[in-house]
Tab-separated table of C-alpha atoms and ligand atoms in Angstrom:
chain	number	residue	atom	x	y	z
A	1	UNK	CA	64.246	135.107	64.780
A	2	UNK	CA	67.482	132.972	63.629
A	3	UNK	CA	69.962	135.058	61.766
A	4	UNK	CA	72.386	132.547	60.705
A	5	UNK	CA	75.551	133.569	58.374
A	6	UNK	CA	76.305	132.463	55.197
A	7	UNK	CA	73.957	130.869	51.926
A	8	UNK	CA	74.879	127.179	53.571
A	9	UNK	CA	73.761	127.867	56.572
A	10	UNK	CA	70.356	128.717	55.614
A	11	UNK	CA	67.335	126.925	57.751
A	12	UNK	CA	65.979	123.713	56.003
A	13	UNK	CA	62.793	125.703	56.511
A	14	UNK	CA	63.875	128.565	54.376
A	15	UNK	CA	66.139	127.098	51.320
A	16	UNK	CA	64.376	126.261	48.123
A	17	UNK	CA	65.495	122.953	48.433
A	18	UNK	CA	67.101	120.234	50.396
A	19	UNK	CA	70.108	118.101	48.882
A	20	UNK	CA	70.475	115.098	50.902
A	21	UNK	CA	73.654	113.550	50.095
A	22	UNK	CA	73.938	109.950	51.678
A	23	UNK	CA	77.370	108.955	53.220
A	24	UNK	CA	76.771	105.424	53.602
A	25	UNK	CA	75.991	105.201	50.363
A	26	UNK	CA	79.312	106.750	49.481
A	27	UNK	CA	81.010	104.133	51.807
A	28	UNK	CA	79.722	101.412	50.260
A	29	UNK	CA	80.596	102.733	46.836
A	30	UNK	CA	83.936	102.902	48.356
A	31	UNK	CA	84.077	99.278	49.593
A	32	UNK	CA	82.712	98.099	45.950
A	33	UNK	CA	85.175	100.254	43.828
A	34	UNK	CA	87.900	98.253	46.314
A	35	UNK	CA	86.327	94.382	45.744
A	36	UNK	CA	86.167	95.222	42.098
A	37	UNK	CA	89.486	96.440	41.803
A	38	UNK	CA	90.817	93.457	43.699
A	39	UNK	CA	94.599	93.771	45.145
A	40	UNK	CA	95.263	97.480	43.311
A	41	UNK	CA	95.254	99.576	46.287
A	42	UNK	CA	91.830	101.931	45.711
A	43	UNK	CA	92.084	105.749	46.103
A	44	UNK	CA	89.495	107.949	46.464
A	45	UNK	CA	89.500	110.947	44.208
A	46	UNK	CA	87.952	114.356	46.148
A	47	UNK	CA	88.791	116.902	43.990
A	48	UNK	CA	86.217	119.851	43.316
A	49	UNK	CA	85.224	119.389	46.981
A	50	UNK	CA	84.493	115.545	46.750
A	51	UNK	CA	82.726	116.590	43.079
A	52	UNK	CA	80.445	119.513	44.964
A	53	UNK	CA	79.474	116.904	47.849
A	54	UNK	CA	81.747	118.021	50.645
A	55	UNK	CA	85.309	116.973	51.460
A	56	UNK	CA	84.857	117.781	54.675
A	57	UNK	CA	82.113	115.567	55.441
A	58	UNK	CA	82.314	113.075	52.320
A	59	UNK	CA	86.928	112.382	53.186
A	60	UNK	CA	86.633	111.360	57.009
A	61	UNK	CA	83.479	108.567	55.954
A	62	UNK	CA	85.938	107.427	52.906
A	63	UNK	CA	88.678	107.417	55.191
A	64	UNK	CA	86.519	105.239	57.926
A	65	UNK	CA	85.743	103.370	54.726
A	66	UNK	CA	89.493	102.131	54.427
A	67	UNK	CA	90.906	104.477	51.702
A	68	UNK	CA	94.002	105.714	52.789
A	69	UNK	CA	95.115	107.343	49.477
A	70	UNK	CA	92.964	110.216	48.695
A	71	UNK	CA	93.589	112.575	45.142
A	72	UNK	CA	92.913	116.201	44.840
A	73	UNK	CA	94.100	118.491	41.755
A	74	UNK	CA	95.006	121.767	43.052
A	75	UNK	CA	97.797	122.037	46.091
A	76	UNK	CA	96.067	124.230	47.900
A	77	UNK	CA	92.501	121.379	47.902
A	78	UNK	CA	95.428	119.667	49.329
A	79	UNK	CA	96.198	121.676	52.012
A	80	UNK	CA	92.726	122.323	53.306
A	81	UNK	CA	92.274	118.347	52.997
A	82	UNK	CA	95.457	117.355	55.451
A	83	UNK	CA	93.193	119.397	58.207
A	84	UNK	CA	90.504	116.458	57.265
A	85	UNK	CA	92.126	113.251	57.250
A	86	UNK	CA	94.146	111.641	59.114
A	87	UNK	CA	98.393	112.387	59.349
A	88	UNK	CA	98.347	108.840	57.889
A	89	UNK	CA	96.075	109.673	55.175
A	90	UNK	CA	98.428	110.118	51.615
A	91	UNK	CA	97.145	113.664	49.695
A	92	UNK	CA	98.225	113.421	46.069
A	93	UNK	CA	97.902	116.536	43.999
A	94	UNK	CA	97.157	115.964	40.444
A	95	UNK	CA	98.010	119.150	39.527
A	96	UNK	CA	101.798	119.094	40.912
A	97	UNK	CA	103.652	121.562	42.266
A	98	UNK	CA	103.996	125.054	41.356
A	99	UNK	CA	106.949	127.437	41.903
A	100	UNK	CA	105.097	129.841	44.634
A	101	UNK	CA	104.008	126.127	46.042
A	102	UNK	CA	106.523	123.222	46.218
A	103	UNK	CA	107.639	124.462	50.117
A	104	UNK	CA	103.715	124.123	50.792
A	105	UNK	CA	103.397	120.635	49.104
A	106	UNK	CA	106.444	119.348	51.567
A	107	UNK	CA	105.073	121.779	54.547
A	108	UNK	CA	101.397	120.020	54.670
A	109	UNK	CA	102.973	116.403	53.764
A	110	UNK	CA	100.967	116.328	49.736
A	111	UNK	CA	102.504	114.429	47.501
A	112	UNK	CA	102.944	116.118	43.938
A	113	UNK	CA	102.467	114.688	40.447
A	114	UNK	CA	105.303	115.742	38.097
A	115	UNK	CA	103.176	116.050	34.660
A	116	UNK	CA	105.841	117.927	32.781
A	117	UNK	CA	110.076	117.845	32.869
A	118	UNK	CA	109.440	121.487	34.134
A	119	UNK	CA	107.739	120.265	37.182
A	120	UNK	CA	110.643	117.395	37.769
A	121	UNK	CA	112.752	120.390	37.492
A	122	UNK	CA	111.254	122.289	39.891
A	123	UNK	CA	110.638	119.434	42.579
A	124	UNK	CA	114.430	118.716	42.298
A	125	UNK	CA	115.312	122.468	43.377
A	126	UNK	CA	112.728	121.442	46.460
A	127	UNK	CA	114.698	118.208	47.101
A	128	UNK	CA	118.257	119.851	47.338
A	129	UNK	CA	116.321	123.088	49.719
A	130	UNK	CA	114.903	120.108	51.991
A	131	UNK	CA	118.229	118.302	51.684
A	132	UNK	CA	116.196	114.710	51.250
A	133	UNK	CA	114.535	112.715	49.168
A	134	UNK	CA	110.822	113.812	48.326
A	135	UNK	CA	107.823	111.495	47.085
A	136	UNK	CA	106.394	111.868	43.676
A	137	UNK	CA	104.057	110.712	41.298
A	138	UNK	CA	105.238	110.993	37.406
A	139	UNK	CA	101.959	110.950	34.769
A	140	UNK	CA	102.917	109.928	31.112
A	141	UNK	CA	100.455	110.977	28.505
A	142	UNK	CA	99.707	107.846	27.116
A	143	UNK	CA	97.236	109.039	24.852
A	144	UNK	CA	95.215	111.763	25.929
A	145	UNK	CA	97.316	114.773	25.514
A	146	UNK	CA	96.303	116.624	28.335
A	147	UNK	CA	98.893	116.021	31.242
A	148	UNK	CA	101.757	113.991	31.909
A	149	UNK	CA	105.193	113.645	30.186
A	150	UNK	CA	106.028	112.996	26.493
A	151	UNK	CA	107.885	109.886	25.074
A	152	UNK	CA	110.493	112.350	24.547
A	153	UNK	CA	110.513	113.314	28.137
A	154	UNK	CA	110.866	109.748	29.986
A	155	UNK	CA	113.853	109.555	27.208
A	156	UNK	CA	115.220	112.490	28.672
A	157	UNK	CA	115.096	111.415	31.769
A	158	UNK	CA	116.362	107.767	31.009
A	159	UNK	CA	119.258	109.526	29.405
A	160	UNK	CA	120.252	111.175	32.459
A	161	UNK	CA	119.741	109.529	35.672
A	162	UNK	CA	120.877	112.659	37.856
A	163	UNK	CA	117.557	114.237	36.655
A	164	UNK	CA	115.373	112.226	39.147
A	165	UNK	CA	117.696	111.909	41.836
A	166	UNK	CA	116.586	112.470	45.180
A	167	UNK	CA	113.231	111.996	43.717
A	168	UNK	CA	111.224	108.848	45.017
A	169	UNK	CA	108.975	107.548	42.560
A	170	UNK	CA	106.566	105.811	43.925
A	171	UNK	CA	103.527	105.720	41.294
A	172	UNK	CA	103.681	105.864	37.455
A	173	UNK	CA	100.431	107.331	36.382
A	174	UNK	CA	98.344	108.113	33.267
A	175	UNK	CA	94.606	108.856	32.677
A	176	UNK	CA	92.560	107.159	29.779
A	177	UNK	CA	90.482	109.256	27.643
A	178	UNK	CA	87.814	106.962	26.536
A	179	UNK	CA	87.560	104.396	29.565
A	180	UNK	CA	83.608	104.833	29.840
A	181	UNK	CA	83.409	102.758	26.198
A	182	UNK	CA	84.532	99.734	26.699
A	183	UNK	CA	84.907	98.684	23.458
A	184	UNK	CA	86.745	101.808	22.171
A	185	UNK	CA	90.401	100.540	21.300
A	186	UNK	CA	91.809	103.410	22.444
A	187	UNK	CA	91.950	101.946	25.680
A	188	UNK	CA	93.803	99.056	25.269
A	189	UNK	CA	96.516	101.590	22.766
A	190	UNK	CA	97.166	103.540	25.898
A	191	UNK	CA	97.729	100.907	28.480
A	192	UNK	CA	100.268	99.492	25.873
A	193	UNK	CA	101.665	103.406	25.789
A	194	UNK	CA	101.703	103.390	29.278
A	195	UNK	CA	103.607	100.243	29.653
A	196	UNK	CA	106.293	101.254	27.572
A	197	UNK	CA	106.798	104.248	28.635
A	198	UNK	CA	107.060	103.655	32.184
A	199	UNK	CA	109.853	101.192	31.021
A	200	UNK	CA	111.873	104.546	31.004
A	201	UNK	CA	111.359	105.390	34.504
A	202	UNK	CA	112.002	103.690	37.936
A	203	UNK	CA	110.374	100.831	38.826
A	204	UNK	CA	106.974	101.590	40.825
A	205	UNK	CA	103.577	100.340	40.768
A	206	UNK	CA	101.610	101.857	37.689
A	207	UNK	CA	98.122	103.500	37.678
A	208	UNK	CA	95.530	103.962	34.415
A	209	UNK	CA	92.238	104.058	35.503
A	210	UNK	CA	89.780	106.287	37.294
A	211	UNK	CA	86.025	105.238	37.818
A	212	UNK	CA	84.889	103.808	34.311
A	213	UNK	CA	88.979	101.952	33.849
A	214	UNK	CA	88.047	99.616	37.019
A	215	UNK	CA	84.934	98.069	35.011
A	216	UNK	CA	87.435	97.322	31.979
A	217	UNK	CA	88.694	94.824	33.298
A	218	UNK	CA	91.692	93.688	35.581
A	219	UNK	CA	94.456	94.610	33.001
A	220	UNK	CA	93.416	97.842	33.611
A	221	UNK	CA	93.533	97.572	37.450
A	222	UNK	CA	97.430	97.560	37.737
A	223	UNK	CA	98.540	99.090	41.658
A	224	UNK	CA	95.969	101.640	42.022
A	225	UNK	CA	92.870	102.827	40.716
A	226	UNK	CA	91.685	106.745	41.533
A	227	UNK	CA	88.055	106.347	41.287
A	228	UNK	CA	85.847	109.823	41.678
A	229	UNK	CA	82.592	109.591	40.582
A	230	UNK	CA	81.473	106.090	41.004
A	231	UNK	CA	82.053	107.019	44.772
A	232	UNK	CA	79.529	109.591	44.220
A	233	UNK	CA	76.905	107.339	42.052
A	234	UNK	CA	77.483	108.452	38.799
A	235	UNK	CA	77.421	105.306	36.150
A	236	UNK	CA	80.827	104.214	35.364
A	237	UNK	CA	79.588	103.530	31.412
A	238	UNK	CA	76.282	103.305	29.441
A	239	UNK	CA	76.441	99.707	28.428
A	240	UNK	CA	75.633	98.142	31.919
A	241	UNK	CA	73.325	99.188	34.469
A	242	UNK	CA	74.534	100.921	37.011
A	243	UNK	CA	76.132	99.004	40.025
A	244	UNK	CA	76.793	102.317	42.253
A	245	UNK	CA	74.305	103.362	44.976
A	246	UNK	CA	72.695	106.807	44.725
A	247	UNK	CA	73.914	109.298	46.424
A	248	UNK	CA	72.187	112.433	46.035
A	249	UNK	CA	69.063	113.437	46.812
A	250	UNK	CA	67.304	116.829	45.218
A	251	UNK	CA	64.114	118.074	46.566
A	252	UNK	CA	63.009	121.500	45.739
A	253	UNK	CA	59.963	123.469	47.357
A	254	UNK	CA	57.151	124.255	45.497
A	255	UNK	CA	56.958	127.851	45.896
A	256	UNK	CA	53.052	128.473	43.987
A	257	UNK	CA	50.299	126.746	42.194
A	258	UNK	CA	48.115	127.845	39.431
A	259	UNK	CA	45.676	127.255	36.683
A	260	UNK	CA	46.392	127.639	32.995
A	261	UNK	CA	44.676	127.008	30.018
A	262	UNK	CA	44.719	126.707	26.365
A	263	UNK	CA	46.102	130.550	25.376
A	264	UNK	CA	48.259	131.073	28.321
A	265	UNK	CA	51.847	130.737	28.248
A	266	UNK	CA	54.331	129.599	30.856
A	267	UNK	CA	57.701	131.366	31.428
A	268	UNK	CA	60.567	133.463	29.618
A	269	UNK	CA	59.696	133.436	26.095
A	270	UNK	CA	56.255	131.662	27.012
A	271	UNK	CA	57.584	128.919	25.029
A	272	UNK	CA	55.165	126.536	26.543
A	273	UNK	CA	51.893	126.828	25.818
A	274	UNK	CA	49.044	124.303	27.155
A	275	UNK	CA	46.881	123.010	24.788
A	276	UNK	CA	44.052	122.455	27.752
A	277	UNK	CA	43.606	123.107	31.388
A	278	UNK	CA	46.618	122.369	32.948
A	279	UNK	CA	47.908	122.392	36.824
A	280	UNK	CA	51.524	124.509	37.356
A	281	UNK	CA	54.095	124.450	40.193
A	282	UNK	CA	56.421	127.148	40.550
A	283	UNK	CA	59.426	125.383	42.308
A	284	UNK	CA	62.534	127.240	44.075
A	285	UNK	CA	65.090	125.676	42.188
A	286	UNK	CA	66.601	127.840	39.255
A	287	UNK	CA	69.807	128.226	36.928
A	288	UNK	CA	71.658	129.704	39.941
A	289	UNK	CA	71.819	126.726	42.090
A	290	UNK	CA	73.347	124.987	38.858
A	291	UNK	CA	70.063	123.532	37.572
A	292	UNK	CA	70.743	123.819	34.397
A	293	UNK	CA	68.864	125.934	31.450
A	294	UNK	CA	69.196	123.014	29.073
A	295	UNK	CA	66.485	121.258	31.334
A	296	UNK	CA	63.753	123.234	30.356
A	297	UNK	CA	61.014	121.328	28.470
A	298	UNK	CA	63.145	118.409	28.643
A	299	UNK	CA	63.952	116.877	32.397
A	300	UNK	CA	61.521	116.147	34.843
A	301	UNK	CA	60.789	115.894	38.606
A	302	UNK	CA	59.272	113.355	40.759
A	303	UNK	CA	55.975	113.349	42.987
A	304	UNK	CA	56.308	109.953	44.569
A	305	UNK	CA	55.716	107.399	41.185
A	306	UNK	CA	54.363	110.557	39.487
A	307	UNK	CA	56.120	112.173	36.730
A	308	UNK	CA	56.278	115.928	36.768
A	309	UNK	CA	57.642	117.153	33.393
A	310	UNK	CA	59.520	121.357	33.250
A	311	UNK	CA	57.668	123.270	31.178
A	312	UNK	CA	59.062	126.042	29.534
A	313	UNK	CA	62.369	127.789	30.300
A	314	UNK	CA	64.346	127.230	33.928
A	315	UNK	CA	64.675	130.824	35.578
A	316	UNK	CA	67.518	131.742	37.264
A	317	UNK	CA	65.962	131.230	40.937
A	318	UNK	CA	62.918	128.830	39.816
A	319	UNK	CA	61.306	126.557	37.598
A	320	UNK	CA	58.217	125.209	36.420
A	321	UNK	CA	56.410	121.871	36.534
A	322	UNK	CA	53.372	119.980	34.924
A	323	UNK	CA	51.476	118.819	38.313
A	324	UNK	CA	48.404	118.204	36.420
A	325	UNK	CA	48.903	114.221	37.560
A	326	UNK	CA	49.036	114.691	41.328
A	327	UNK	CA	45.721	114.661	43.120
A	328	UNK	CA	44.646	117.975	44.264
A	329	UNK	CA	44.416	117.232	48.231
A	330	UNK	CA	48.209	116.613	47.866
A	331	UNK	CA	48.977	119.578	46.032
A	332	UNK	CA	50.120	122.622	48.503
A	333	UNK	CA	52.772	125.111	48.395
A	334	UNK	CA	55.483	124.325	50.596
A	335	UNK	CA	55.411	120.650	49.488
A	336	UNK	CA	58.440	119.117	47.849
A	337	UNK	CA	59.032	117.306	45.156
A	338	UNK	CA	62.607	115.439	43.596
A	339	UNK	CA	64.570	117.057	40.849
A	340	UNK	CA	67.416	114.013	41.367
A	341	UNK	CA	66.070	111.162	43.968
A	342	UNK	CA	64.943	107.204	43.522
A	343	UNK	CA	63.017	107.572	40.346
A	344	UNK	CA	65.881	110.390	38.902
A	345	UNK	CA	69.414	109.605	39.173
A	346	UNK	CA	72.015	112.256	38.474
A	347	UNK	CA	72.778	110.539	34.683
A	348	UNK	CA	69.060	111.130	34.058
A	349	UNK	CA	69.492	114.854	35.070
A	350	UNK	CA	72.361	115.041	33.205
A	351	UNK	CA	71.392	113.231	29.416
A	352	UNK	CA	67.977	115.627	29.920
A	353	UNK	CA	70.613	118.475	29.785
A	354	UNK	CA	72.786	116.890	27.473
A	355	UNK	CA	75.530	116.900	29.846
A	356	UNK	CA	77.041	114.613	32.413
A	357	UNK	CA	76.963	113.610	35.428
A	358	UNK	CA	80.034	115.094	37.060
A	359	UNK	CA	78.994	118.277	35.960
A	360	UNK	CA	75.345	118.199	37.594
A	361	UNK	CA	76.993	117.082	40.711
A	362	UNK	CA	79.929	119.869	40.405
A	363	UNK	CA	77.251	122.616	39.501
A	364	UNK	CA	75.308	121.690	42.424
A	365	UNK	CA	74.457	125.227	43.960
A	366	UNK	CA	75.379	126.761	47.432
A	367	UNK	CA	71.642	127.973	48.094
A	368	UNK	CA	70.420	124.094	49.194
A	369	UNK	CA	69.780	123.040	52.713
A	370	UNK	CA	72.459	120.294	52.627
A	371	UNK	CA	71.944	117.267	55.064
A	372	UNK	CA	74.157	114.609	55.278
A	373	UNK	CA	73.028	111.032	56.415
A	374	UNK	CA	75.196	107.533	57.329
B	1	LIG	C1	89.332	113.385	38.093
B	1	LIG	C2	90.361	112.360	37.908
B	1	LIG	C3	90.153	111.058	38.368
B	1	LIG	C4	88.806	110.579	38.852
B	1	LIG	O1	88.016	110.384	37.717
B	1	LIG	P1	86.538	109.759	37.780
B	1	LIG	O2	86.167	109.559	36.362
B	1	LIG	O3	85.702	110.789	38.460
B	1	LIG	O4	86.617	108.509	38.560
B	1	LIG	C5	91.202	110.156	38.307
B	1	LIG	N1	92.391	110.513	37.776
B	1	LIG	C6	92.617	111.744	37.284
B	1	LIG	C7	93.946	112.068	36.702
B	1	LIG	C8	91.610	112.702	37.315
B	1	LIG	O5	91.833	113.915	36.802
């Protein structure tokens, strides 16, 4: 008997599925995102636990890659990243610093970025308590009004020079809102923002775009991109096809098999009903390992090159799907078939849902075998 602790810890043998999430894949994501991007330096965003992947095993194979900047959003992500990379490696924390956390940020060697004259402020108070200079990153909402400083703010500051001293700025930041549509003008209105606002601020090498701003274009590319989920295969935009490698792999156990017929009914509601003799799988994938509800009677799974459509609702520990298609000497429980793999990419799993991709892969639940591969 193996009694192992923990839901990821669980025998491949025993989980309801397997997520396979392939590291050289990631890698050469990485070295892509960095020939695309051209001389910008190229960071690698692994926030959210490397988007629900795995810092721990998805930061050391970007790091191997060549990225040496990495970007996390809360300080203490931060923290439990400096035990993964390198003393080298340069931990930027989107969030910034908070009062009960600006010793920390200096303590475990994470840069901060100031979104807010509050957080300036406050990383002042840290520089005078260190007695010496301290690194920072200043955002300016160009645009998206979510984080970063006002127009009014980099006046401010341009007013009064003391307020950044003993600051060192060495990045001028700002996110774009609509960088996966390329021909939304937005984009090009809040590189212009950008530019003049940074004009208020200390010289330092600017950054705009995350995964979808590298494919606008090389105006966009600037001294460093921060690119998250085209590391992890997810489609920079829906015009092109998609120029990332897949990461992910999904295959879920099929728990039981059955019969049904015109008058049965499959599931919570019994909202689908065969209009013939049909073949069911009950698969151990559900609503709890963030398979999400909205797939029922809309995604589908993969046998091989057969299509395996969910019927009726998603349960919270299972699913079902049509196997009508697949020939009865490979049907058995126990065998497994893809929810995301070659023939269904994350996007897929994600338009079926009516979501996106960075959610699927954030959502991903903590009840899968997970194996990692380079
Ligand atoms: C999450 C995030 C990124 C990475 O975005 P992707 O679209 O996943 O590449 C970059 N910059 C900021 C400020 C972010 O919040």
């Amino acid at each position: 008997m193996t009694i192992l602790s923990g839901p990821h810890l669980w025998p491949a043998s025993r989980a309801g599925a397997t997520l396979t999430v392939d590291l050289a894949a990631i890698a050469s994501n990485y070295r892509l995102l960095c020939d695309k991007a051209n001389t910008a330096v190229c960071a690698a965003v692994v926030k959210a636990d490397a988007y629900g992947l795995g810092a721990e095993q998805v930061a050391p194979v970007l790091e191997k890659a060549g990225a040496r900047e990495f970007f996390v959003a809360h300080v203490d992500e931060g923290i439990a990243l400096r035990k993964i990379v390198s003393a080298e490696a340069r931990i930027t924390v989107l969030h910034g610093p908070r009062p009960d956390a600006a010793a920390e940020c200096v303590y475990f060697d994470l840069r901060p970025v100031l979104n807010s004259l509050e957080q300036v402020d406050l990383w002042k108070k840290e520089v005078i308590r260190q007695q010496g200079a301290l690194d920072a990153v200043l955002q300016v909402d160009s645009g998206m009004s979510r984080f970063g400083l006002s127009l009014k703010d980099v006046q401010t500051l341009a007013a009064d020079p003391d307020c950044l001293k003993g600051i060192r700025t060495n990045l001028v930041m700002s996110h774009l809102a609509c960088a996966d549509e390329p021909k939304n003008p937005a984009n090009e209105m809040q590189r212009q923002r950008l530019l003049e606002m940074a004009a208020y601020l200390p010289s330092a090498p600017l950054s705009l775009s995350a995964s979808s701003g590298i494919f606008l274009g090389s105006a966009y590319h600037m001294g460093l991109v921060r690119p998250g989920a085209a590391l992890y295969g997810i489609a920079p935009n829906s015009d092109e096809t998609n120029p990332l490698k897949q990461v992910v792999r999904l295959q879920a156990r099929v728990l039981q098999l059955r019969n049904v017929d015109a008058g049965d009914g499959v599931g919570y509601g019994l909202t689908y009903q065969p209009q013939g003799p049909r073949r069911i799988a009950t698969v151990a994938v559900g609503y709890a390992d963030g398979f999400s509800r909205q797939n029922g009677g809309m995604g589908c799974a993969w046998f091989g090159d057969i299509r395996l459509p969910i019927v009726g609702r998603v349960s919270m520990d299972s699913l079902a799907l049509d196997v009508s298609d697949v020939p009865e000497a490979l049907l058995h429980a126990d065998m497994h078939v893809d929810l995301i793999g070659a023939r269904r990419s994350v996007d897929d799993v994600a338009a079926a849902a009516g979501t996106i991709g960075y959610e699927v892969l954030t959502s991903l639940g903590g009840r899968y075998y997970r194996e990692y591969t380079e």
